Every structure is written in C-alpha cells, then in structure tokens.
Short mmCIF file of C-alpha atoms in Angstrom, two decimals:
data_model
loop_
_atom_site.label_atom_id
_atom_site.label_comp_id
_atom_site.label_asym_id
_atom_site.label_seq_id
_atom_site.Cartn_x
_atom_site.Cartn_y
_atom_site.Cartn_z
CA MET F 1 44.71 8.16 -73.57
CA THR F 2 45.91 8.57 -77.15
CA LEU F 3 49.57 8.42 -78.15
CA ALA F 4 49.49 12.19 -78.57
CA GLY F 5 48.07 12.47 -75.06
CA HIS F 6 50.87 10.33 -73.64
CA GLN F 7 53.44 12.44 -75.45
CA GLN F 8 51.82 15.61 -74.14
CA GLN F 9 51.76 14.31 -70.56
CA SER F 10 55.40 13.31 -70.90
CA GLN F 11 56.21 16.81 -72.11
CA HIS F 12 54.46 18.65 -69.29
CA ALA F 13 54.61 16.38 -66.24
CA PRO F 14 58.33 16.53 -65.23
CA GLU F 15 57.85 19.47 -62.87
CA LEU F 16 54.99 17.62 -61.17
CA ARG F 17 57.10 14.50 -60.79
CA ALA F 18 59.94 16.60 -59.42
CA ALA F 19 57.67 18.17 -56.85
CA ALA F 20 56.31 14.79 -55.80
CA ARG F 21 59.85 13.43 -55.34
CA HIS F 22 60.85 16.55 -53.44
CA LEU F 23 58.27 15.96 -50.74
CA GLY F 24 57.65 12.23 -50.74
CA ARG F 25 54.28 10.57 -50.58
CA ARG F 26 53.63 10.63 -46.82
CA ARG F 27 54.23 14.36 -46.46
CA PHE F 28 52.42 15.13 -49.70
CA LEU F 29 49.15 13.53 -48.71
CA THR F 30 48.28 16.31 -46.27
CA VAL F 31 46.83 19.72 -46.95
CA THR F 32 50.00 21.53 -45.93
CA GLY F 33 52.15 19.12 -47.89
CA ALA F 34 50.04 19.57 -51.01
CA ALA F 35 50.18 23.34 -50.67
CA ALA F 36 53.95 23.25 -50.29
CA ALA F 37 54.26 20.90 -53.26
CA LEU F 38 52.13 23.18 -55.41
CA ALA F 39 54.33 26.12 -54.48
CA PHE F 40 57.43 24.07 -55.32
CA ALA F 41 55.97 23.09 -58.68
CA THR F 42 54.91 26.60 -59.69
CA ASN F 43 57.35 28.91 -57.91
CA LEU F 44 54.47 30.47 -55.96
CA PRO F 45 54.73 31.65 -52.35
CA THR F 46 52.85 29.54 -49.83
CA ALA F 47 51.86 32.24 -47.36
CA GLY F 48 50.49 35.11 -49.45
CA VAL F 49 52.17 38.13 -50.95
CA ALA F 50 50.95 40.96 -48.78
CA GLY F 51 54.49 42.29 -48.79
CA ALA F 52 54.73 42.53 -52.57
CA ALA F 53 55.23 45.99 -54.00
CA GLU F 54 52.19 47.85 -55.26
CA LEU F 55 51.96 48.54 -58.98
CA ASP F 56 51.23 52.10 -60.05
CA ALA F 57 47.97 51.60 -61.97
CA ALA F 58 48.90 54.45 -64.29
CA LYS F 59 51.49 52.10 -65.80
CA ILE F 60 48.72 49.74 -67.04
CA THR F 61 48.43 50.96 -70.63
CA GLU F 62 46.13 48.22 -71.98
CA ASN F 63 42.61 47.28 -70.88
CA PRO F 64 42.97 45.02 -67.80
CA PHE F 65 39.34 43.79 -68.01
CA THR F 66 39.73 41.56 -71.07
CA LEU F 67 38.20 38.58 -69.21
CA GLY F 68 35.02 40.38 -68.23
CA VAL F 69 33.33 40.43 -64.84
CA ALA F 70 31.02 38.07 -62.99
CA SER F 71 28.97 37.64 -59.82
CA GLY F 72 27.73 34.64 -57.94
CA ASP F 73 26.32 32.81 -54.91
CA PRO F 74 23.59 35.36 -54.08
CA LEU F 75 22.63 35.49 -50.40
CA PRO F 76 19.84 37.62 -48.89
CA THR F 77 22.22 40.45 -47.94
CA SER F 78 25.34 39.67 -49.94
CA VAL F 79 26.78 38.95 -53.38
CA VAL F 80 30.27 38.05 -54.52
CA LEU F 81 31.77 40.06 -57.39
CA TRP F 82 34.64 38.77 -59.52
CA THR F 83 37.14 39.94 -62.09
CA ARG F 84 40.71 39.11 -63.06
CA LEU F 85 43.16 41.64 -64.43
CA ALA F 86 44.71 40.53 -67.71
CA PRO F 87 45.93 43.21 -70.12
CA ALA F 88 47.57 40.41 -72.12
CA PRO F 89 45.38 37.35 -71.39
CA PHE F 90 47.33 34.90 -73.56
CA GLN F 91 50.60 35.50 -71.72
CA ALA F 92 51.48 33.46 -68.66
CA ASP F 93 51.74 36.59 -66.52
CA SER F 94 48.64 38.14 -68.15
CA GLY F 95 50.75 41.20 -68.96
CA LEU F 96 51.28 42.27 -65.35
CA PRO F 97 54.39 42.20 -63.14
CA PRO F 98 54.37 40.23 -59.87
CA GLN F 99 53.03 43.20 -57.94
CA ARG F 100 49.74 43.83 -56.19
CA VAL F 101 47.19 46.06 -57.85
CA VAL F 102 44.48 48.11 -56.11
CA VAL F 103 41.06 47.50 -57.68
CA ARG F 104 38.11 49.74 -56.87
CA TRP F 105 34.51 48.59 -57.16
CA GLU F 106 31.05 50.12 -57.06
CA LEU F 107 27.59 48.63 -56.56
CA ALA F 108 24.50 50.66 -57.48
CA ARG F 109 20.74 50.37 -57.83
CA ASP F 110 20.83 51.68 -61.40
CA GLU F 111 22.91 51.13 -64.52
CA ARG F 112 24.13 54.73 -64.58
CA PHE F 113 25.43 54.54 -60.99
CA ARG F 114 23.43 57.55 -59.83
CA HIS F 115 22.43 55.64 -56.66
CA ILE F 116 25.57 53.90 -55.44
CA VAL F 117 24.87 51.76 -52.35
CA ARG F 118 28.34 50.30 -51.74
CA ARG F 119 31.86 51.06 -52.94
CA GLY F 120 35.30 50.04 -51.87
CA ALA F 121 38.75 48.86 -52.81
CA THR F 122 40.43 45.48 -52.80
CA VAL F 123 43.80 44.12 -53.83
CA ALA F 124 44.49 41.85 -56.78
CA HIS F 125 47.45 39.72 -55.67
CA PRO F 126 49.83 38.10 -58.14
CA GLU F 127 49.62 34.91 -56.04
CA PHE F 128 46.06 34.48 -57.31
CA HIS F 129 46.83 35.66 -60.83
CA HIS F 130 45.45 39.13 -60.09
CA SER F 131 41.92 37.82 -59.51
CA VAL F 132 39.59 39.47 -57.02
CA HIS F 133 36.59 38.12 -55.15
CA VAL F 134 34.68 40.93 -53.42
CA GLU F 135 32.01 39.81 -50.95
CA VAL F 136 29.70 42.80 -50.69
CA GLY F 137 27.49 42.67 -47.59
CA HIS F 138 24.77 44.65 -45.80
CA LEU F 139 22.57 44.79 -48.89
CA ASP F 140 18.80 44.79 -49.20
CA SER F 141 17.39 41.37 -49.95
CA ASP F 142 15.66 40.38 -53.19
CA ARG F 143 17.09 43.35 -55.13
CA VAL F 144 18.74 43.82 -58.51
CA PHE F 145 22.06 45.69 -58.45
CA TYR F 146 24.63 46.85 -60.98
CA TYR F 147 28.38 46.77 -60.47
CA ARG F 148 31.68 47.70 -62.09
CA PHE F 149 35.41 47.78 -61.33
CA ARG F 150 38.09 50.46 -61.79
CA VAL F 151 41.86 50.19 -62.09
CA GLY F 152 43.59 53.50 -62.65
CA SER F 153 41.79 55.15 -65.55
CA TRP F 154 40.31 51.86 -66.77
CA VAL F 155 36.65 51.00 -66.07
CA SER F 156 35.11 47.57 -66.59
CA GLU F 157 31.80 46.98 -68.28
CA THR F 158 28.69 47.42 -66.17
CA ALA F 159 27.13 44.14 -65.07
CA ARG F 160 23.95 43.07 -63.32
CA THR F 161 23.51 40.91 -60.23
CA ARG F 162 20.99 40.41 -57.44
CA THR F 163 20.52 39.30 -53.85
CA ALA F 164 18.32 36.41 -52.76
CA PRO F 165 15.08 36.94 -50.85
CA SER F 166 15.22 36.84 -47.06
CA SER F 167 15.08 33.44 -45.43
CA ARG F 168 11.58 34.10 -44.08
CA SER F 169 10.17 35.39 -47.34
CA ASP F 170 7.25 33.55 -48.93
CA VAL F 171 8.53 34.03 -52.46
CA SER F 172 6.01 33.22 -55.17
CA GLU F 173 8.39 32.46 -58.02
CA LEU F 174 12.00 31.90 -59.11
CA THR F 175 13.32 31.31 -62.62
CA LEU F 176 16.69 29.61 -62.92
CA ALA F 177 18.79 28.35 -65.81
CA VAL F 178 20.88 25.18 -65.91
CA VAL F 179 24.00 24.99 -68.11
CA SER F 180 26.94 22.63 -68.51
CA CYS F 181 29.74 21.35 -70.74
CA GLN F 182 31.22 24.15 -72.82
CA ALA F 183 34.08 22.72 -74.87
CA TYR F 184 35.65 25.70 -76.66
CA HIS F 185 36.98 23.55 -79.49
CA ASP F 186 33.53 22.05 -80.18
CA GLY F 187 31.78 25.26 -81.16
CA TYR F 188 30.63 28.78 -80.46
CA PHE F 189 28.99 29.65 -77.14
CA THR F 190 25.82 30.77 -78.94
CA PRO F 191 23.48 29.41 -76.21
CA PHE F 192 25.16 31.76 -73.73
CA GLY F 193 24.42 34.73 -75.96
CA HIS F 194 20.73 33.81 -75.87
CA LEU F 195 20.77 33.10 -72.14
CA ALA F 196 22.25 36.57 -71.54
CA GLU F 197 19.01 37.96 -73.00
CA ASP F 198 16.72 35.54 -71.16
CA ASP F 199 14.79 36.59 -68.07
CA VAL F 200 16.24 34.43 -65.30
CA ASP F 201 17.18 35.17 -61.70
CA VAL F 202 20.22 32.92 -61.40
CA VAL F 203 22.26 30.48 -63.51
CA PHE F 204 23.44 27.11 -62.18
CA HIS F 205 26.53 25.83 -63.95
CA VAL F 206 26.79 22.13 -63.11
CA GLY F 207 30.17 21.28 -64.53
CA ASP F 208 32.75 21.13 -67.32
CA TYR F 209 33.27 24.89 -67.44
CA LEU F 210 36.37 24.13 -69.46
CA TYR F 211 38.07 21.11 -71.01
CA GLU F 212 41.62 19.97 -70.52
CA TYR F 213 42.03 18.91 -74.14
CA ALA F 214 44.18 20.76 -76.66
CA VAL F 215 42.76 23.64 -78.72
CA ASN F 216 44.49 24.15 -82.04
CA SER F 217 45.35 27.41 -83.80
CA VAL F 218 41.93 27.74 -85.46
CA GLY F 219 39.93 27.00 -82.30
CA GLY F 220 38.88 23.48 -83.29
CA VAL F 221 35.58 23.40 -85.18
CA ARG F 222 35.24 27.17 -84.76
CA ASN F 223 37.68 27.17 -87.68
CA TYR F 224 38.81 30.76 -87.22
CA THR F 225 39.93 32.67 -90.30
CA ASP F 226 40.35 36.04 -88.58
CA ARG F 227 42.82 35.00 -85.86
CA VAL F 228 45.45 32.42 -84.97
CA LEU F 229 45.46 31.06 -81.43
CA PRO F 230 48.92 30.66 -79.90
CA ASP F 231 50.53 27.24 -79.49
CA ILE F 232 50.18 27.47 -75.71
CA PHE F 233 46.62 26.17 -76.08
CA ASN F 234 47.51 23.24 -78.33
CA ARG F 235 48.30 20.91 -75.44
CA GLU F 236 46.51 19.22 -72.58
CA THR F 237 46.30 21.21 -69.36
CA ILE F 238 48.62 19.75 -66.71
CA THR F 239 50.29 22.60 -64.84
CA LEU F 240 48.90 25.66 -63.09
CA GLU F 241 50.04 27.82 -65.98
CA ASP F 242 48.23 25.55 -68.43
CA TYR F 243 44.93 25.79 -66.54
CA ARG F 244 45.20 29.53 -66.03
CA LEU F 245 45.79 30.12 -69.72
CA ARG F 246 42.90 27.86 -70.68
CA TYR F 247 40.53 29.89 -68.51
CA ALA F 248 41.84 33.01 -70.23
CA LEU F 249 40.99 31.52 -73.63
CA TYR F 250 37.46 30.62 -72.57
CA LYS F 251 36.80 33.90 -70.80
CA THR F 252 37.72 36.00 -73.83
CA ASP F 253 34.62 34.59 -75.55
CA PRO F 254 32.05 37.43 -75.90
CA ASP F 255 28.99 35.21 -75.29
CA LEU F 256 30.47 33.82 -72.09
CA GLN F 257 31.30 37.33 -70.92
CA ALA F 258 27.78 38.49 -71.76
CA VAL F 259 26.01 35.78 -69.76
CA HIS F 260 28.22 36.39 -66.72
CA ALA F 261 27.51 40.12 -66.95
CA ALA F 262 23.75 39.49 -67.16
CA HIS F 263 23.14 36.98 -64.34
CA PRO F 264 24.72 35.74 -61.11
CA PHE F 265 26.15 32.23 -61.39
CA VAL F 266 26.24 29.36 -58.91
CA VAL F 267 28.97 26.97 -60.05
CA THR F 268 30.16 23.48 -59.35
CA TRP F 269 32.65 21.37 -61.27
CA ASP F 270 32.59 17.97 -62.88
CA ASP F 271 35.67 16.21 -64.23
CA HIS F 272 37.08 18.16 -67.19
CA GLU F 273 38.01 21.17 -65.08
CA THR F 274 40.74 18.79 -63.89
CA GLU F 275 40.85 15.54 -65.93
CA ASN F 276 38.29 13.27 -67.57
CA ASN F 277 36.53 10.84 -65.20
CA TYR F 278 38.91 11.19 -62.27
CA ALA F 279 37.69 9.90 -58.91
CA ASP F 280 39.06 11.58 -55.79
CA ASP F 281 42.84 11.06 -56.00
CA ILE F 282 42.58 8.40 -58.72
CA PRO F 283 43.41 9.76 -62.19
CA GLU F 284 42.11 8.58 -65.53
CA ASN F 285 45.59 7.42 -66.51
CA ASP F 286 48.28 5.44 -64.77
CA VAL F 287 50.26 8.10 -62.91
CA PRO F 288 51.22 8.14 -59.21
CA PRO F 289 48.51 9.61 -56.92
CA GLU F 290 50.88 12.26 -55.56
CA GLU F 291 51.61 13.46 -59.10
CA PHE F 292 47.92 13.57 -59.96
CA LEU F 293 47.11 15.46 -56.75
CA LEU F 294 49.57 18.14 -57.81
CA ARG F 295 47.66 18.44 -61.05
CA ARG F 296 44.40 18.53 -59.09
CA ALA F 297 45.78 21.27 -56.85
CA ALA F 298 46.65 23.35 -59.90
CA ALA F 299 43.22 22.77 -61.43
CA TYR F 300 41.38 23.63 -58.21
CA ARG F 301 43.43 26.77 -57.65
CA SER F 302 42.77 28.07 -61.16
CA TYR F 303 39.07 27.19 -60.85
CA TRP F 304 38.75 29.38 -57.77
CA GLU F 305 40.80 32.15 -59.33
CA ASN F 306 38.53 32.36 -62.36
CA LEU F 307 35.00 31.97 -60.96
CA PRO F 308 32.78 34.03 -58.64
CA LEU F 309 33.23 31.98 -55.48
CA ARG F 310 33.38 33.05 -51.86
CA HIS F 311 36.39 32.78 -49.58
CA PRO F 312 35.19 29.56 -47.85
CA GLN F 313 35.67 27.88 -51.23
CA ARG F 314 39.29 28.96 -51.59
CA PRO F 315 41.36 25.77 -52.01
CA GLU F 316 44.06 24.50 -49.70
CA GLY F 317 46.50 22.51 -51.76
CA ALA F 318 44.65 19.70 -53.50
CA ASP F 319 41.46 20.17 -51.44
CA MET F 320 38.57 22.56 -52.01
CA LYS F 321 35.20 22.44 -50.29
CA LEU F 322 32.79 23.24 -53.10
CA TYR F 323 29.56 21.72 -51.80
CA ARG F 324 27.38 24.32 -50.12
CA ARG F 325 23.79 25.36 -49.49
CA LEU F 326 21.82 28.38 -50.73
CA ASN F 327 18.19 29.34 -50.13
CA TRP F 328 15.63 31.38 -52.04
CA GLY F 329 13.31 32.42 -49.23
CA ARG F 330 10.94 29.62 -48.27
CA LEU F 331 10.47 28.68 -51.90
CA ALA F 332 13.64 26.68 -52.57
CA GLN F 333 16.69 25.20 -50.92
CA PHE F 334 19.64 24.46 -53.19
CA ASP F 335 22.17 21.85 -52.09
CA ILE F 336 25.06 22.16 -54.53
CA LEU F 337 27.04 18.91 -54.70
CA ASP F 338 30.58 17.93 -55.62
CA THR F 339 30.52 14.39 -57.02
CA ARG F 340 34.21 14.21 -58.06
CA GLN F 341 36.43 15.05 -55.12
CA TYR F 342 35.19 12.46 -52.62
CA ARG F 343 33.85 9.56 -54.68
CA THR F 344 35.06 6.00 -54.53
CA ASP F 345 36.63 4.71 -57.74
CA GLN F 346 34.29 3.76 -60.55
CA ALA F 347 33.42 0.06 -60.38
CA ASN F 348 34.13 -2.48 -63.08
CA GLY F 349 36.81 -0.39 -64.73
CA ASP F 350 34.44 2.51 -65.50
CA GLY F 351 32.50 2.84 -68.76
CA TRP F 352 29.13 1.24 -69.58
CA LYS F 353 29.04 -2.13 -67.84
CA THR F 354 26.60 -4.70 -66.53
CA PRO F 355 26.14 -4.18 -62.76
CA THR F 356 28.19 -6.46 -60.52
CA PRO F 357 28.57 -6.89 -56.75
CA GLU F 358 31.38 -4.32 -56.99
CA SER F 359 29.11 -1.60 -58.34
CA GLU F 360 26.21 -2.63 -56.09
CA ALA F 361 28.30 -2.58 -52.91
CA GLU F 362 27.19 -0.40 -50.00
CA SER F 363 30.74 0.91 -49.81
CA GLN F 364 30.33 2.71 -53.13
CA THR F 365 29.65 6.42 -52.69
CA LEU F 366 29.48 9.16 -55.28
CA PRO F 367 29.47 12.29 -53.07
CA GLY F 368 31.42 10.67 -50.23
CA PHE F 369 29.82 9.63 -46.96
CA ALA F 370 30.37 12.99 -45.25
CA GLN F 371 28.64 14.86 -48.06
CA GLU F 372 25.81 12.32 -48.06
CA ARG F 373 25.22 13.04 -44.36
CA TRP F 374 25.46 16.79 -44.95
CA LEU F 375 22.77 16.54 -47.62
CA THR F 376 20.33 14.38 -45.66
CA ASP F 377 20.85 16.43 -42.47
CA GLY F 378 20.12 19.57 -44.48
CA TRP F 379 16.84 18.11 -45.67
CA LYS F 380 15.79 17.46 -42.09
CA ARG F 381 16.17 21.17 -41.33
CA SER F 382 14.71 22.45 -44.60
CA ASN F 383 11.53 24.52 -44.57
CA ALA F 384 11.60 25.06 -48.34
CA LEU F 385 8.77 24.08 -50.67
CA TRP F 386 11.26 22.83 -53.29
CA ASN F 387 14.47 21.00 -52.43
CA VAL F 388 16.79 21.22 -55.44
CA ILE F 389 20.13 19.45 -55.98
CA PRO F 390 22.40 21.04 -58.60
CA GLN F 391 25.01 18.35 -59.34
CA GLN F 392 26.95 16.75 -62.14
CA VAL F 393 26.09 13.26 -63.43
CA VAL F 394 22.81 11.54 -64.27
CA PHE F 395 20.95 10.58 -61.10
CA ALA F 396 18.12 8.48 -62.58
CA ARG F 397 18.64 4.96 -63.84
CA ARG F 398 19.47 4.79 -67.56
CA ASN F 399 18.94 1.35 -69.01
CA HIS F 400 21.01 0.96 -72.13
CA ALA F 401 19.90 -2.37 -73.61
CA THR F 402 22.51 -3.96 -75.89
CA ALA F 403 22.75 -7.59 -77.05
CA GLY F 404 20.22 -8.68 -74.45
CA ASN F 405 22.16 -7.20 -71.54
CA THR F 406 21.34 -4.07 -69.56
CA THR F 407 24.46 -1.95 -69.23
CA LEU F 408 24.71 1.13 -67.02
CA SER F 409 27.14 4.03 -66.72
CA MET F 410 29.65 3.29 -63.98
CA ASP F 411 30.60 7.00 -63.84
CA ALA F 412 27.04 8.17 -63.06
CA TRP F 413 24.77 7.35 -60.11
CA ASP F 414 23.98 4.01 -61.80
CA GLY F 415 27.51 2.99 -60.85
CA TYR F 416 26.76 3.94 -57.23
CA PRO F 417 23.18 2.68 -56.65
CA ALA F 418 23.67 2.21 -52.89
CA SER F 419 24.59 5.87 -52.60
CA ARG F 420 21.48 6.81 -54.58
CA ARG F 421 19.26 4.61 -52.39
CA ARG F 422 20.64 6.19 -49.23
CA LEU F 423 19.85 9.69 -50.49
CA LEU F 424 16.34 8.83 -51.68
CA ALA F 425 15.65 7.16 -48.33
CA GLY F 426 17.01 10.23 -46.56
CA ALA F 427 14.73 12.52 -48.57
CA GLU F 428 11.71 10.35 -47.76
CA ALA F 429 12.61 10.22 -44.07
CA ALA F 430 12.95 14.00 -43.99
CA GLY F 431 9.53 14.45 -45.59
CA VAL F 432 10.87 16.04 -48.77
CA GLU F 433 7.88 16.09 -51.13
CA ASN F 434 9.13 18.24 -54.01
CA LEU F 435 12.60 17.00 -54.93
CA MET F 436 14.35 18.16 -58.10
CA VAL F 437 17.81 17.22 -59.37
CA LEU F 438 19.65 19.47 -61.86
CA THR F 439 22.27 17.67 -63.94
CA GLY F 440 24.70 18.11 -66.85
CA ASP F 441 27.58 15.95 -68.15
CA VAL F 442 25.97 13.92 -70.97
CA HIS F 443 25.67 16.51 -73.78
CA VAL F 444 21.97 15.84 -74.30
CA SER F 445 18.84 16.95 -72.48
CA TYR F 446 16.70 14.50 -70.54
CA ALA F 447 13.68 14.77 -68.29
CA PHE F 448 13.22 11.95 -65.76
CA ASP F 449 10.71 10.98 -63.15
CA LEU F 450 12.68 9.77 -60.14
CA LYS F 451 11.23 6.47 -58.92
CA ARG F 452 11.38 4.90 -55.49
CA ASP F 453 12.25 1.67 -57.34
CA PHE F 454 13.56 2.15 -60.88
CA ALA F 455 13.03 -1.54 -61.62
CA ASP F 456 9.28 -1.05 -61.12
CA PRO F 457 7.77 1.55 -63.48
CA GLY F 458 4.66 1.61 -61.32
CA SER F 459 6.48 2.54 -58.13
CA ARG F 460 6.01 5.94 -56.54
CA THR F 461 7.51 8.99 -58.25
CA VAL F 462 9.56 10.77 -55.59
CA GLY F 463 10.97 13.65 -57.62
CA THR F 464 12.15 14.80 -61.01
CA GLU F 465 15.49 15.25 -62.73
CA ILE F 466 16.25 17.91 -65.32
CA VAL F 467 19.35 17.15 -67.38
CA ALA F 468 20.59 20.18 -69.31
CA THR F 469 22.29 19.57 -72.62
CA SER F 470 25.76 20.92 -73.31
CA VAL F 471 26.52 24.45 -74.45
CA THR F 472 28.86 23.12 -77.18
CA SER F 473 30.32 19.75 -76.20
CA GLY F 474 29.60 17.11 -78.82
CA GLN F 475 29.29 19.79 -81.52
CA ASN F 476 25.86 20.25 -83.12
CA GLY F 477 24.14 17.02 -82.12
CA ALA F 478 20.70 16.03 -83.35
CA ALA F 479 17.16 16.48 -82.07
CA ARG F 480 16.71 12.71 -82.16
CA PRO F 481 20.00 10.84 -81.75
CA ALA F 482 20.31 7.35 -83.24
CA ASN F 483 19.39 5.68 -79.93
CA TRP F 484 16.40 7.99 -79.26
CA ALA F 485 13.59 5.43 -79.68
CA GLY F 486 15.48 2.64 -77.94
CA TYR F 487 16.36 4.78 -74.95
CA LEU F 488 12.79 5.96 -74.41
CA ALA F 489 11.49 2.39 -74.73
CA ALA F 490 14.04 1.04 -72.25
CA ASN F 491 13.37 3.81 -69.72
CA PRO F 492 9.65 4.48 -69.15
CA HIS F 493 10.58 7.08 -66.52
CA MET F 494 12.41 9.10 -69.22
CA LYS F 495 9.95 11.72 -70.45
CA HIS F 496 12.21 13.69 -72.81
CA TYR F 497 15.39 13.18 -74.81
CA ASN F 498 16.99 15.68 -77.22
CA GLY F 499 20.53 15.85 -78.54
CA HIS F 500 20.87 19.49 -79.63
CA ARG F 501 22.94 22.08 -77.75
CA GLY F 502 21.46 24.77 -75.49
CA TYR F 503 20.31 25.18 -71.90
CA SER F 504 17.26 24.59 -69.68
CA THR F 505 15.17 26.98 -67.61
CA VAL F 506 13.08 26.05 -64.58
CA ARG F 507 10.40 28.32 -63.13
CA LEU F 508 9.65 27.25 -59.58
CA GLY F 509 6.29 28.38 -58.20
CA ARG F 510 4.04 27.73 -55.23
CA GLU F 511 1.82 25.32 -57.19
CA LEU F 512 4.08 23.85 -59.89
CA ALA F 513 7.41 24.02 -61.67
CA ARG F 514 7.72 24.57 -65.41
CA VAL F 515 10.74 23.30 -67.33
CA ASP F 516 11.71 24.56 -70.80
CA PHE F 517 14.42 22.84 -72.83
CA LYS F 518 15.93 25.47 -75.13
CA THR F 519 18.14 24.47 -78.06
CA VAL F 520 20.01 25.78 -81.08
CA ALA F 521 20.39 23.89 -84.35
CA ALA F 522 24.14 24.49 -84.65
CA VAL F 523 27.14 25.68 -82.65
CA THR F 524 29.85 24.97 -85.22
CA THR F 525 28.81 28.21 -86.92
CA PRO F 526 27.79 31.32 -84.99
CA GLY F 527 24.40 32.98 -84.82
CA ALA F 528 21.89 30.10 -84.60
CA ALA F 529 18.44 30.98 -83.31
CA ILE F 530 17.10 29.63 -80.02
CA THR F 531 13.95 27.49 -79.90
CA THR F 532 12.06 25.66 -77.17
CA ALA F 533 12.36 21.95 -77.91
CA ALA F 534 9.98 20.79 -75.16
CA SER F 535 8.23 21.99 -72.01
CA PHE F 536 6.98 20.14 -68.93
CA VAL F 537 5.38 20.85 -65.58
CA THR F 538 5.53 19.00 -62.28
CA GLU F 539 3.04 19.85 -59.55
CA VAL F 540 3.68 20.57 -55.89
CA GLY F 541 2.73 17.49 -53.90
CA ASP F 542 2.25 15.40 -57.03
CA GLN F 543 5.65 14.82 -58.57
CA GLY F 544 5.89 13.63 -62.15
CA LEU F 545 6.61 15.42 -65.41
CA LYS F 546 3.71 16.24 -67.71
CA PRO F 547 4.24 17.74 -71.18
CA VAL F 548 2.90 21.24 -71.80
#
C-alpha cells in the first residue's frame, strides 16, 4: 500500500479497531459476533427495524430513484427487482430520515403497463439503506416483462427483465453477455451504453463492480469540467458509509443505469468490492483479521444492498453465500462461483511467481473445499447441454516466460493448480462434455482452450474459457499490448488476446457456441463506437475454439 493509502487507512480505521476491541477475537469470529460488531461499528440495529416509524411519502420532494432500477437472477417463474431510494445520493443518509418507506411496484407484459400481471408493495428499511429486493413469483416462464416502482407521486423509469425457460424446456438458443472490472476513475462506462442496446437475454457480471480506491473531484481520468465530486469519494472505502457512498457514485452513471434497465444481471464479486487480492479473512495489508472482517462485513452488506440479489444471499455479519446455480431449460446450467471468500491464502507471497511446493500443494483451494464439492456434485445431476461457470480469475494456465523462468499468477487458478485439477477431474467423471468458463479480472480479453494437461499442447481439450475485458479498468488499453506476441507464443492454448475495453457475448446453441469480443477504442473520453475485435465458435461434443 502507498503512503497515502496507509494514511487513509489510519484516518478511517479507528471505529473498526474500536469494534474489534469491544468484542474480542473469539466472540468476533462467529456470525453473530460479526453481526454485533458491525452494528457496534456503524450504529445500526442488529435485529431489523420493523418498529421504525413510517415516512409520509408526500414529504419526499426530490426524485428518490436517482440510482436507477435493476433486476436479476431470472428463474423460470420468478425474477428479483431492485431499487434503492436516494433523493440525495451523495449524502450518507441519501437524503432520507431513518424511517421506513412504502414502495409500490408493478410488473407488466408491455412497456405501457396496459397488461399488468403482478403488483404489490414492499418496505424500504433504513437498516438496508432504503434498498428493496422484490422477488416476484408465479410468472410465466421464458417471458419478457417490464417493471417500475412508485413512491408517493414519484415513478421510476420503466425497465425490462425476463424469466428463464422451464427446467424441462428444450431451448434452442441463449445469448449472454460477460462484463467485469468497472473502475469509475479509469473512464466512462461507454461499453455499458452499447450493451444496453445489444440483444442479449442476460448479463453475467463476474466481479469488480466497484473499486475501493479514491476518486478525486474530477472523477479521475473522466476529468469532469461540468461538476465537482465531493471529498467523500477521495478516500479508500473502509467503513459501511464509505462503501455505500461509493455505490451511489457508480450507480449515478447513466450508462450503468441504462444497462441495468435493459437486461437482468447475474452478479458475483471479485476482490475490489472489498479490498484488492484479499483471501478469506486475510487482508492485503497487515491489519488484524478481526478488523479486516469488520471491513468485509461492511463491504458485503453494501454489495447486497446495491445489487439485484435474492434473500438467500443476504449477508450475516462477515459471511455471505454468493455461489448459486441457475438453469436455462435443458440448454445450460450456470454454476456461479465465489473465489474470494473461502480461498486459502495466495502461495509464495502472491504476485507472479515460479511455482513451488507451496503453490502446488493439495491443500490449496481457490473456491474452498465445500464449494468444490458443491460444483462437482451439481455436475453429476446436470442434464444441461452446456455447463457454464461464471467466476472471477483466469482458469487456464498462463505461462509468462521471463528471464528463462516460467512465472504464474498466484492469485489466479495457476496459484491453485490442485484445485483446478480436482474440478477438471470432477467434470470428466460427471461426463460433462461442453464445459465453458466465464472470467474477468485481468482487464484484457482472452480465449482459451482448456486442456486436460496444460503442459502438453496435444492433450485433450476439455472445455473453453472466455475472459471478458474490463469495462474501464486499465483505461484505454491497446488492441495488441506489448506482451501480445510473447504471450501467444508461450501459450498455444490461448486463441485470442486483446487489450481494449468492452465486453463479450456468447450465443449458446444446440450445435455450437459463438463468442464475440466487443471493444471500444477509448473510455477516457465518452462516445466511442463499438466494434467486434474477434469471433470464435466451439462445437457441441468437439470442444476447441475456432476463429470465425
């Protein structure tokens, strides 16, 4: 961490340290202890606020829907709808008193709401920063719907969502998008504006929805001249208030609002939603675990508050079960992983290192042993044509030859090869023939053939990996980064490498899958056009990426 980072942590951590001292380590390292510590650190109640007074919605004189609306996790008969009330999004209280607010919602078959199929009311509690997560059930499967919210006389924008096909449906096609890594200070969310206009069924966000790093008054490289961001953003996120405000900053972006309004999202986190490269309860920097877990609890709580997740994902203290399974008829099973919360510590001090017995040890696990078993058991029961794993860090081996030595990323699956071997063996044992991994994290796009033995280029191809580039992180990038030729030469299973910003789409069909890598030339200035940098197909029963 930089000197400025140390100073910032020193400035914002005292309340976390006080909470940790208040409880002591043994009591803290339980779910109930973490929840109590979080309440102590943030002055929040621990048992809900059902008794809080109700706010007269007529007293809300400014638009409460400044953060937009969203939907997610489509099931055959259900969708989850989200919004958060924030008349003043850059204030800690979002411009609302600590009172509950009644929010009404409507779901219709048409944009004009002439054919409303469901409507109801829910309560936005101050405990959860006036966010709402409405799980609408008893819907027709494989249908497009439109939804909106009302508070008093205020009406949100109209947004679009959909349900998944029924579990027995022989669906012929699904088009999904993969996105990741949207650092606000690194540029405009132009790719999201284009994705909002793209024809996809669902968007998978595989991590780094926000970054903990400071955003200055001009929005970093956005270099605003028409506004001045408040000083509350010019610091690293540590406390619950910090994280909540950072989500407010991101969610006021019009392109991010547009893509959420256009498509349902399925989300999972990586590291920056909490802190760079953390591993379970082990932070990036040298702070006590109980203090870091308080920070993690704040980060997890604000993540749930600000994204379209269902109630089973609601965190308890410093724990949140984010891995889950979704299906798209008999066409695809999606096993969404969490590779941060349960992993063993990165071997060899993290970074790019030569493998050692520490990194090669069978005890190393990236998803945690319980999640590994959950994934392989799910494959045994799968009847899907495609088995897809949306997750965070590069799964395939990436040889990075320097000075005659092969170095690998200790933070990615290369730092946990035993864990990778166990999963590939589990897929083979379960008879999974069409395996696809969806990845983010690295701010470039890759396409990999997954090999049974990465050391042998001639070994069987057992699946493919699609690595989506960042939305903004890393700023503009380049189509061919400086290491482009060397990387492709060192990794014969790497079929594509591009360093521009954008997103990827995957069209899954009964005979093949088509992958399109879509990029923009710049994100440091708004308005760049979208182009398709490369396209590939992989055939059912004959895995391996072929250029189109």
